[in-house]
mmCIF file of C-alpha atoms and ligand atoms in Angstrom:
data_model
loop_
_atom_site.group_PDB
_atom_site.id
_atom_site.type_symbol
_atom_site.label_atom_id
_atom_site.label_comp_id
_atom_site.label_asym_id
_atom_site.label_seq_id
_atom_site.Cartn_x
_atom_site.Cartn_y
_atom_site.Cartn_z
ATOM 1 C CA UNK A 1 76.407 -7.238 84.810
ATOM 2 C CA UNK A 2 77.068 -8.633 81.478
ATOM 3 C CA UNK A 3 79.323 -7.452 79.150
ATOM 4 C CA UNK A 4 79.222 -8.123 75.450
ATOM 5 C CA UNK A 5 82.553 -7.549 73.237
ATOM 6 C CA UNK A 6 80.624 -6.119 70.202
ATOM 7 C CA UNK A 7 84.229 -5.138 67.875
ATOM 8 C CA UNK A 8 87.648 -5.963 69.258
ATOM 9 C CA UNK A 9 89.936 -4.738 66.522
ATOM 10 C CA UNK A 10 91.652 -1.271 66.474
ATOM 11 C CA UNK A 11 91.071 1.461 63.744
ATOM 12 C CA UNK A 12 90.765 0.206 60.520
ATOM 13 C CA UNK A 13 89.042 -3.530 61.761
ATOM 14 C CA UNK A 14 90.760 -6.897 60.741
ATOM 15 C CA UNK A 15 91.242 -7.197 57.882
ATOM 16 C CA UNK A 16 91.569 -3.635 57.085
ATOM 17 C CA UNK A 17 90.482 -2.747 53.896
ATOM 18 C CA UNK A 18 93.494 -1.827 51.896
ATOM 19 C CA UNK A 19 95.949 -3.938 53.844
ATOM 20 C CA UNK A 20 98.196 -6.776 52.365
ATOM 21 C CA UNK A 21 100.149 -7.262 55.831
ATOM 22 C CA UNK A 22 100.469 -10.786 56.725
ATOM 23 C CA UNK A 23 97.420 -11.348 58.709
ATOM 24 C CA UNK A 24 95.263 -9.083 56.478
ATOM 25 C CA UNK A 25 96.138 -11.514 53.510
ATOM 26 C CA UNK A 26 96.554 -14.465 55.260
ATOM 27 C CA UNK A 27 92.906 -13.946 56.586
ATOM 28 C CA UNK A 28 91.626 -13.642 53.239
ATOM 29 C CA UNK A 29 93.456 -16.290 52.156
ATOM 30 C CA UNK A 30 92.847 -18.822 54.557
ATOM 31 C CA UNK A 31 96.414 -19.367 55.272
ATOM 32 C CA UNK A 32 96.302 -17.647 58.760
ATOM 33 C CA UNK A 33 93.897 -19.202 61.257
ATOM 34 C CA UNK A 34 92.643 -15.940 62.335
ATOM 35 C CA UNK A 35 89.166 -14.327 63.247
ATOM 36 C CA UNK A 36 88.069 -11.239 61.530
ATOM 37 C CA UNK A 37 86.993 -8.627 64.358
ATOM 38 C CA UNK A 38 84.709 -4.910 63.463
ATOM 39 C CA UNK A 39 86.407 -2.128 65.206
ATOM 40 C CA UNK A 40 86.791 -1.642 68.889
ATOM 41 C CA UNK A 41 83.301 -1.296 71.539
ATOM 42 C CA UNK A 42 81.811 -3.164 74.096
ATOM 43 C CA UNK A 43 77.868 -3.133 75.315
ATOM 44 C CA UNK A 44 76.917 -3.028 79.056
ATOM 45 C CA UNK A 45 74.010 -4.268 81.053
ATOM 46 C CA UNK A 46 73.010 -4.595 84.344
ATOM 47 C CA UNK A 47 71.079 -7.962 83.516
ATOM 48 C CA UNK A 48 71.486 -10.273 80.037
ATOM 49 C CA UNK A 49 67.363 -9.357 79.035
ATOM 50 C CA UNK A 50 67.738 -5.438 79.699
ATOM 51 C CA UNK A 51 69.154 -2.416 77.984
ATOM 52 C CA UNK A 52 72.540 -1.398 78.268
ATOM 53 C CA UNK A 53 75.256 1.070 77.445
ATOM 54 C CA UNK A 54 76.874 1.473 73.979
ATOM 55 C CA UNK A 55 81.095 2.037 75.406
ATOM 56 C CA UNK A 56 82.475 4.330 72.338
ATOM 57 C CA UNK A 57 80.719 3.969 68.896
ATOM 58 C CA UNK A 58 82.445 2.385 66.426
ATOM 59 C CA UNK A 59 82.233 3.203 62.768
ATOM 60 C CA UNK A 60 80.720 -0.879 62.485
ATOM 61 C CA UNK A 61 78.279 -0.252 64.670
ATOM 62 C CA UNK A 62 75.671 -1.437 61.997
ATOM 63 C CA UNK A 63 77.033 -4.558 61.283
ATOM 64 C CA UNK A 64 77.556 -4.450 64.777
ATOM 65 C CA UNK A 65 74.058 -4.688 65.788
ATOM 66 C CA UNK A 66 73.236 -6.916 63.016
ATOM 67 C CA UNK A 67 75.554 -9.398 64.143
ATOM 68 C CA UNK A 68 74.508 -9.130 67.642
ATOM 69 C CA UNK A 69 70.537 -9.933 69.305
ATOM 70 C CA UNK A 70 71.279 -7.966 72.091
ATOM 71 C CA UNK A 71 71.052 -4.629 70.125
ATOM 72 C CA UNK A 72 68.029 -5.449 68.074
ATOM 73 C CA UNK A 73 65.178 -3.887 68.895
ATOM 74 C CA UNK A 74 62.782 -5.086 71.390
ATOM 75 C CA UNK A 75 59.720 -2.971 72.129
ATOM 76 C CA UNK A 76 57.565 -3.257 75.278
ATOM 77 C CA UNK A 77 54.605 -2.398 73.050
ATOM 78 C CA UNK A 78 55.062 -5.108 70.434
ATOM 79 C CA UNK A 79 52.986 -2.034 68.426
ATOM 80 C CA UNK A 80 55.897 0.358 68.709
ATOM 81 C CA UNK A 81 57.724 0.771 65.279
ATOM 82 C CA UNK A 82 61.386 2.096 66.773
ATOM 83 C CA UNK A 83 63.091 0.975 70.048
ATOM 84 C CA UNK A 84 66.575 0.347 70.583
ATOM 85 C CA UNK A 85 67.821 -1.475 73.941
ATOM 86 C CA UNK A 86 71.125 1.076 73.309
ATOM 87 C CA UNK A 87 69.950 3.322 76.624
ATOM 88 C CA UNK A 88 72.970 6.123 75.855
ATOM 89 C CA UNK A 89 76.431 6.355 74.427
ATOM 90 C CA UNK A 90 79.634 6.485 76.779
ATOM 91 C CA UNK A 91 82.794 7.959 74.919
ATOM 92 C CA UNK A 92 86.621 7.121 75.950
ATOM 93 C CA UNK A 93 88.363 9.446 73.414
ATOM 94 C CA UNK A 94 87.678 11.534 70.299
ATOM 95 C CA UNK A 95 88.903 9.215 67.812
ATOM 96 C CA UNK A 96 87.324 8.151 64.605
ATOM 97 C CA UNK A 97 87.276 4.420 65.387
ATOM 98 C CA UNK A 98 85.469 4.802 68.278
ATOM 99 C CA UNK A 99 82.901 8.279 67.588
ATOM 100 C CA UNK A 100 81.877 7.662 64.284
ATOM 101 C CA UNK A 101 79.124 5.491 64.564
ATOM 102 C CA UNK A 102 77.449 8.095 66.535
ATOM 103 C CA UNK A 103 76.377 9.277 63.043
ATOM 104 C CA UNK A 104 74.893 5.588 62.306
ATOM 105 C CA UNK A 105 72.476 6.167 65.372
ATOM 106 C CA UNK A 106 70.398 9.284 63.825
ATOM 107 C CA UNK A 107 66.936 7.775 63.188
ATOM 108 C CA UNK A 108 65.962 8.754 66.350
ATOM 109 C CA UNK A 109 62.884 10.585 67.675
ATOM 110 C CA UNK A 110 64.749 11.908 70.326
ATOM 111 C CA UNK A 111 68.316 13.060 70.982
ATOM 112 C CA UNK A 112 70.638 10.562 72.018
ATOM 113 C CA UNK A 113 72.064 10.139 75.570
ATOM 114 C CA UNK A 114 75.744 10.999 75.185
ATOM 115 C CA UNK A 115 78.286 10.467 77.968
ATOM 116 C CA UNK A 116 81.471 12.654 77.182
ATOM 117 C CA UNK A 117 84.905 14.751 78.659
ATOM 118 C CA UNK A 118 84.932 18.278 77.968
ATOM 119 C CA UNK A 119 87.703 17.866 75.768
ATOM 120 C CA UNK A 120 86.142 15.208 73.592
ATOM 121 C CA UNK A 121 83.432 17.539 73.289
ATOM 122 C CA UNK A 122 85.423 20.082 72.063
ATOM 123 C CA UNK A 123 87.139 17.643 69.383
ATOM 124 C CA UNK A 124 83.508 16.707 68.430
ATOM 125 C CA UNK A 125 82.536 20.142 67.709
ATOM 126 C CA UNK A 126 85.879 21.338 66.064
ATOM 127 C CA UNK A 127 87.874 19.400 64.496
ATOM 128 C CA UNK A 128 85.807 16.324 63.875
ATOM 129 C CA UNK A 129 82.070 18.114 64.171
ATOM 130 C CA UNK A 130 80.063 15.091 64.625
ATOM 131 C CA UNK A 131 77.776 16.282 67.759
ATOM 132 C CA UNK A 132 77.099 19.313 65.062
ATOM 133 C CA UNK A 133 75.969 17.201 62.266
ATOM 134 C CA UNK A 134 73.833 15.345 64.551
ATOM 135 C CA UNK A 135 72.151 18.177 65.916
ATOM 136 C CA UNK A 136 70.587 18.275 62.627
ATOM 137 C CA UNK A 137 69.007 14.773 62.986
ATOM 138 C CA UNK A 138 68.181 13.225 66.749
ATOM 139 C CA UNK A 139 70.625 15.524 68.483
ATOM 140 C CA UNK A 140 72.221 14.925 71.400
ATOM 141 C CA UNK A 141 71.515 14.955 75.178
ATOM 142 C CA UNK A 142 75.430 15.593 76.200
ATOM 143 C CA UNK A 143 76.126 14.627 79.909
ATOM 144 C CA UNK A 144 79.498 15.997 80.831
ATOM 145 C CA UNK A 145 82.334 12.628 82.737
ATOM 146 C CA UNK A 146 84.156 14.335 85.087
ATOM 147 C CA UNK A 147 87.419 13.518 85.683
ATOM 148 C CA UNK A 148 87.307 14.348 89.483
ATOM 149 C CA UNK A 149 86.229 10.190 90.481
ATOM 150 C CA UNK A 150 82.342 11.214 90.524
ATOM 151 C CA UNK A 151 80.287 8.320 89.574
ATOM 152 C CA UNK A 152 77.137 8.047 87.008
ATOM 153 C CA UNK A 153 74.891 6.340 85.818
ATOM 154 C CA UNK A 154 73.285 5.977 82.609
ATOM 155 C CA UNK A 155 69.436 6.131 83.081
ATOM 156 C CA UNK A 156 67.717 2.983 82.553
ATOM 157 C CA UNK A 157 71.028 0.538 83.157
ATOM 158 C CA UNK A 158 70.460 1.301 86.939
ATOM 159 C CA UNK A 159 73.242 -0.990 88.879
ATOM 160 C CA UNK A 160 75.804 -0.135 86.504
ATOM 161 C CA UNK A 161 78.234 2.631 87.895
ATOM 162 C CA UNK A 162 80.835 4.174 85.788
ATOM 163 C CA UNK A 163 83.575 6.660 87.012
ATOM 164 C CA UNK A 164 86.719 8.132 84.286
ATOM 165 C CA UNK A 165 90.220 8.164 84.989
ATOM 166 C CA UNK A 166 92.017 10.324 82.682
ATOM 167 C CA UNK A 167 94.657 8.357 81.070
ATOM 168 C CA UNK A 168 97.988 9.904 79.474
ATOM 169 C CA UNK A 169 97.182 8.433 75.747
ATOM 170 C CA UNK A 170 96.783 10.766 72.736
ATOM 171 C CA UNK A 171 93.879 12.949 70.996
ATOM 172 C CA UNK A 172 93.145 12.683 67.718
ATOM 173 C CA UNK A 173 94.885 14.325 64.969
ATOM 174 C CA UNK A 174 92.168 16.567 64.169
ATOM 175 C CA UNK A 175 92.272 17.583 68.120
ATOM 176 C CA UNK A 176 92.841 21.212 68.642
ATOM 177 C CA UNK A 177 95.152 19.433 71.613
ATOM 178 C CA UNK A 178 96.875 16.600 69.403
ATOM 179 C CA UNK A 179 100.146 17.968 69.855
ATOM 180 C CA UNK A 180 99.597 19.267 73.750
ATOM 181 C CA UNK A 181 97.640 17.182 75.354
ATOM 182 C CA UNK A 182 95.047 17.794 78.465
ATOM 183 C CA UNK A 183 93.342 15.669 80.876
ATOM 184 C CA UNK A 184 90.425 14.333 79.617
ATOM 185 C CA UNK A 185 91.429 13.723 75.684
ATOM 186 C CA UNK A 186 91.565 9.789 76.813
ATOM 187 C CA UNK A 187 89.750 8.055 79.541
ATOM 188 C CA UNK A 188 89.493 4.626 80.887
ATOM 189 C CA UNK A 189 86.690 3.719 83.088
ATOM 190 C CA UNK A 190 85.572 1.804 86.028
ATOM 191 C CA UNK A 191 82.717 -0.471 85.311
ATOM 192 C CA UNK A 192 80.937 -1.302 88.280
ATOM 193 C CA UNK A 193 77.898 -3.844 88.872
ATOM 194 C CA UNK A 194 76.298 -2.090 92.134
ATOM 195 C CA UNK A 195 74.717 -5.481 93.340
ATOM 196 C CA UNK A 196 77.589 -7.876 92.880
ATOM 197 C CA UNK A 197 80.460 -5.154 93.853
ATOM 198 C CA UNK A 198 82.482 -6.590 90.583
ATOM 199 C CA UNK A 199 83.700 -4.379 87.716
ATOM 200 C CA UNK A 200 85.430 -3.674 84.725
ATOM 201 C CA UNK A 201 88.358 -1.023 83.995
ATOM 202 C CA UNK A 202 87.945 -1.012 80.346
ATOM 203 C CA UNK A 203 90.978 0.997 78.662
ATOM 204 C CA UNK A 204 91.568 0.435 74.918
ATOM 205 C CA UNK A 205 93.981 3.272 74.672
ATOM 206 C CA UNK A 206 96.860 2.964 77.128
ATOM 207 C CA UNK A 207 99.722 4.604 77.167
ATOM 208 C CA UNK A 208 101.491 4.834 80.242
ATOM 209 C CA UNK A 209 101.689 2.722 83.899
ATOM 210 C CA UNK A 210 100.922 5.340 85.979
ATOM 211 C CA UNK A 211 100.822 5.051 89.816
ATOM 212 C CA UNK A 212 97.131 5.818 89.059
ATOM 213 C CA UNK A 213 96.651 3.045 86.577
ATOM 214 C CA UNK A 214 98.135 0.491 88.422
ATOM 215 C CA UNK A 215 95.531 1.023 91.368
ATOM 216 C CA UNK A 216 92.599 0.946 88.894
ATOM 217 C CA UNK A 217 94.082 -2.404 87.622
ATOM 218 C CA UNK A 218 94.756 -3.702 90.458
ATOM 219 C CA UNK A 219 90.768 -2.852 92.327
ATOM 220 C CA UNK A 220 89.367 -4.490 89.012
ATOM 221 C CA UNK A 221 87.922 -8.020 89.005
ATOM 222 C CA UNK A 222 88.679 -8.132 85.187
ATOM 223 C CA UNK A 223 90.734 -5.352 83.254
ATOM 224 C CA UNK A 224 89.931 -5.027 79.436
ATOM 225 C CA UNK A 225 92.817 -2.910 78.481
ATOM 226 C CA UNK A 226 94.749 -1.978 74.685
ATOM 227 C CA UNK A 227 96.183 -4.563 73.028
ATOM 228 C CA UNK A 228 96.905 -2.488 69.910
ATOM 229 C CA UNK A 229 100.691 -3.186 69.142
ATOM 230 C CA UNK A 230 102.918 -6.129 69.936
ATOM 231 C CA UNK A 231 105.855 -4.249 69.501
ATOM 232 C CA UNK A 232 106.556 -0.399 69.993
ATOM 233 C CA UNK A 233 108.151 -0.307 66.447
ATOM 234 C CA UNK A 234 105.481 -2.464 64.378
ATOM 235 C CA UNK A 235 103.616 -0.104 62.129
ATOM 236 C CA UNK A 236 107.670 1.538 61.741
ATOM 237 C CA UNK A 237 109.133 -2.151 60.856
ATOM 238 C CA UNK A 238 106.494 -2.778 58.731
ATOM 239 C CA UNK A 239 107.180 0.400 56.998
ATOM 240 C CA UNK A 240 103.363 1.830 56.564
ATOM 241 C CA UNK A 241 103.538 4.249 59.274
ATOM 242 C CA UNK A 242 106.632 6.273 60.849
ATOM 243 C CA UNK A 243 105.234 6.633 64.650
ATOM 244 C CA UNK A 244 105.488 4.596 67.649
ATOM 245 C CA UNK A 245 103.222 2.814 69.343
ATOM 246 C CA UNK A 246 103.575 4.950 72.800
ATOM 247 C CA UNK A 247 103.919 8.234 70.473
ATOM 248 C CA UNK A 248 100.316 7.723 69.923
ATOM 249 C CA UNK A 249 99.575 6.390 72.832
ATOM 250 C CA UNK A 250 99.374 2.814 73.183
ATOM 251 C CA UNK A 251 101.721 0.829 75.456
ATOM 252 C CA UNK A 252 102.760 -2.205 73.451
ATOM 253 C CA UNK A 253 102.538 -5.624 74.942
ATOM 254 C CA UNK A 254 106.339 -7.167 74.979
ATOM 255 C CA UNK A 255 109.211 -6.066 76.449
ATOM 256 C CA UNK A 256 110.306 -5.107 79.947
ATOM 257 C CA UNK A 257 108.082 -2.672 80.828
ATOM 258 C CA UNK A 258 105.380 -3.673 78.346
ATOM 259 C CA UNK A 259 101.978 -4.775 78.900
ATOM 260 C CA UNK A 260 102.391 -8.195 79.413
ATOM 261 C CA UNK A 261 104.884 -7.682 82.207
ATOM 262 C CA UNK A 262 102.510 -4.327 83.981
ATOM 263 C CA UNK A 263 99.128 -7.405 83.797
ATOM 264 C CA UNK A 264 101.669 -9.976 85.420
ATOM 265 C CA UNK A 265 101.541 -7.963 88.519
ATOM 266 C CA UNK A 266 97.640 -8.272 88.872
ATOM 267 C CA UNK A 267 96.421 -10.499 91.548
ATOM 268 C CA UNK A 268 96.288 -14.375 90.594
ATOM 269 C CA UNK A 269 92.255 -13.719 89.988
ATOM 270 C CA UNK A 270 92.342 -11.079 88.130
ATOM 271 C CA UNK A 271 90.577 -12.124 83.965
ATOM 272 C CA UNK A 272 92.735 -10.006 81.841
ATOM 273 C CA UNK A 273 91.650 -9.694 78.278
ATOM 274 C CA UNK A 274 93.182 -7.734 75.231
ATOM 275 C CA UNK A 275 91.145 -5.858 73.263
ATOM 276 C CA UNK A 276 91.981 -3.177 70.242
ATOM 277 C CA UNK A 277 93.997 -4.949 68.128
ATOM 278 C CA UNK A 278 95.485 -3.605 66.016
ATOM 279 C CA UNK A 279 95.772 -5.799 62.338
ATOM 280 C CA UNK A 280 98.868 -5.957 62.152
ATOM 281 C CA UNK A 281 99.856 -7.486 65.560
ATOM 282 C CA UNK A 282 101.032 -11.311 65.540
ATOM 283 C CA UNK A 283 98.615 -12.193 68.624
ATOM 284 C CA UNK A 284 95.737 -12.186 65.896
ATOM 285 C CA UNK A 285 97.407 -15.074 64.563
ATOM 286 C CA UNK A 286 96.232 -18.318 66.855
ATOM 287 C CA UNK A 287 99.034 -20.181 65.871
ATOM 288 C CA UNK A 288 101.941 -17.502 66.781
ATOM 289 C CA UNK A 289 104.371 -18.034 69.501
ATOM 290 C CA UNK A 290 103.232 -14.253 70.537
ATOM 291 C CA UNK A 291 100.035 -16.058 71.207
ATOM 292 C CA UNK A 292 101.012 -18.669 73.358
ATOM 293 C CA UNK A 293 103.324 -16.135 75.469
ATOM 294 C CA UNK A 294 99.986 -14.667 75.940
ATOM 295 C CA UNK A 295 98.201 -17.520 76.816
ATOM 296 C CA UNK A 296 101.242 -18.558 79.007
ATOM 297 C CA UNK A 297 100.695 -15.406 81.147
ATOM 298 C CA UNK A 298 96.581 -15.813 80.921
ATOM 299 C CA UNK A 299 96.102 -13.173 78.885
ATOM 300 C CA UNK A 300 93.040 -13.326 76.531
ATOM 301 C CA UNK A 301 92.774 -11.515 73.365
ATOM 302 C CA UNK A 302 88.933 -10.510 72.427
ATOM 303 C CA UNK A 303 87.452 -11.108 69.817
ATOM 304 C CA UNK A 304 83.861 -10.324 68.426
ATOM 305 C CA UNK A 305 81.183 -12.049 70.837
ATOM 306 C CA UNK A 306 83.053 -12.470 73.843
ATOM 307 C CA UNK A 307 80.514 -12.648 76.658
ATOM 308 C CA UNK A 308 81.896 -11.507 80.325
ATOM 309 C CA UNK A 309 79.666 -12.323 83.519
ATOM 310 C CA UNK A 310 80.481 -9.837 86.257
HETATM 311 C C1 MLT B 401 94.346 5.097 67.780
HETATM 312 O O1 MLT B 401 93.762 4.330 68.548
HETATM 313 O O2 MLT B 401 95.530 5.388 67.941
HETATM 314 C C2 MLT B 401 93.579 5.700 66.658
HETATM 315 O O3 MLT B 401 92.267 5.263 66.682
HETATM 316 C C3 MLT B 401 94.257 5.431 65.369
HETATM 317 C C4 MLT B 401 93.329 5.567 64.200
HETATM 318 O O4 MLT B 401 92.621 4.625 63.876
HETATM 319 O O5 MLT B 401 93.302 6.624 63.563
HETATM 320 MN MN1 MN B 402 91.864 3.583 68.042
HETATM 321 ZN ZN1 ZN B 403 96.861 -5.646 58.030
#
């Protein structure tokens, strides 16, 4: 199974449009050595030439696809005048940096393949209507993820298992369950390859170290898990937001019970890779000392192209 990191940066992308924070500028101005990175989602196959599955769908998913031949088109029938080697849609949350592209993916003949939890459904017909608006262009062919360890599969990426573990993170604001959460608002997933027995749990919203977590960490061959924050006070310090990292669900990576310290516990083999970064955390920086503590511990920290061979 190959993976494909198609955006590793958290809402907002890197830089972020209206942001002057020190890696935002420094990007621009060439004084931080720094990568830019589109907005968090990864692409699945079972094989490098086939199709594969689109993991959340990031408002960049455009320049996404532009940026990366695996998405372009690629008819059978070199006569065919639409094809898209995107074989359905697999959703971890609700949240606008990861359901908005859905909207980008309209000009379709017929509805899309759409892998969802109940509750994301709900957000996606409430508060954030997006499955309603779309029902007025391709529509949507919604499969329901259950949260009870059932496996799928998305037709046409056969070898390629997925099964959700609901993960204690946070819905979106615009969630009729923002404030009282339910299982199901935030999932992270198992990504299996059938043939070689390897897999993926890919989490960019993490919150907690449950008992539960920590045994879909640990059965992983390579965990792809939120690397939004460095600190739990960042977005506070830096005085543009007055929440917490962990208030809105994302466990930050220093400290004693951070992320850095739950990954050191994975076994010696384990690839462990960073991925929804948020702009504002120093790890974006490859010269910062929060970088080589990373790099110390063998932590990798996506960015936009990363290939993984499972
Ligand atoms: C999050 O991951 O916490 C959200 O996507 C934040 C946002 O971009 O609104
Ligand atoms: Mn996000
Ligand atoms: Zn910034």
């Amino acid at each position: 199974m190959r993976i494909t990191v198609l955006g590793a940066a958290a809402g907002g992308g890197f830089p972020q449009w209206n942001c002057h924070c020190r890696n935002c500028a420094g990007l621009r101005a060439g004084t931080v050595r720094a990568k830019p990175r589109t907005q968090s989602s990864i692409f699945v196959q079972a094989r490098a030439e086939g199709p594969g599955v689109l993991i959340n769908a990031s408002p960049d998913v455009l320049t996404q696809i532009r940026q990366q031949p695996v998405l372009w088109p690629r008819p059978a029938d070199a006569a065919a005048q639409r094809h898209t080697p995107i074989a359905g849609v697999v959703l971890c949350d609700g949240q606008v940096d990861h359901v908005t592209g859905l909207v980008m993916l309209r000009e379709r003949g017929v509805p899309l393949p759409l892998w969802c939890t109940d509750p994301v459904a709900e957000d996606l017909t409430t508060g954030y209507p997006l499955l309603n608006v779309l029902g007025h262009y391709c529509g949507v062919d919604r499969h329901r993820i259950a949260l009870d360890g059932t496996r799928f599969e998305v037709p046409g990426v056969e070898g390629v298992q997925f099964r959700a573990l609901a993960l204690d993170s946070k819905a979106a604001p615009y969630s009729p369950h923002r404030e009282a959460g339910v299982p199901g608002d935030n999932i992270g997933l198992e990504i299996r390859d059938t043939h070689s027995g390897r897999s993926l749990f890919y989490a960019p919203g993490l919150g907690e170290r449950s008992p539960a977590v920590i045994d879909a960490l640990h059965a992983a061959d390579a965990v792809m898990v939120d690397g939004t924050f460095w600190t739990d006070d960042e977005m506070v310090r830096l005085g543009i937001s007055r929440k917490h990292a962990r208030e809105i669900g994302h466990l930050p990576q220093s400290g004693p019970d951070g992320m850095i310290a739950l990954l050191d516990t994975l076994p010696a083999a384990t690839r462990r890779v960073l991925i929804h970064i948020n702009n504002t955390n120093p790890i974006l920086d490859e010269d910062a000392p929060q970088r080589a503590e990373l790099a110390r511990h063998r932590i990798e920290v996506a960015e936009d192209g990363l290939l993984i061979d499972l």
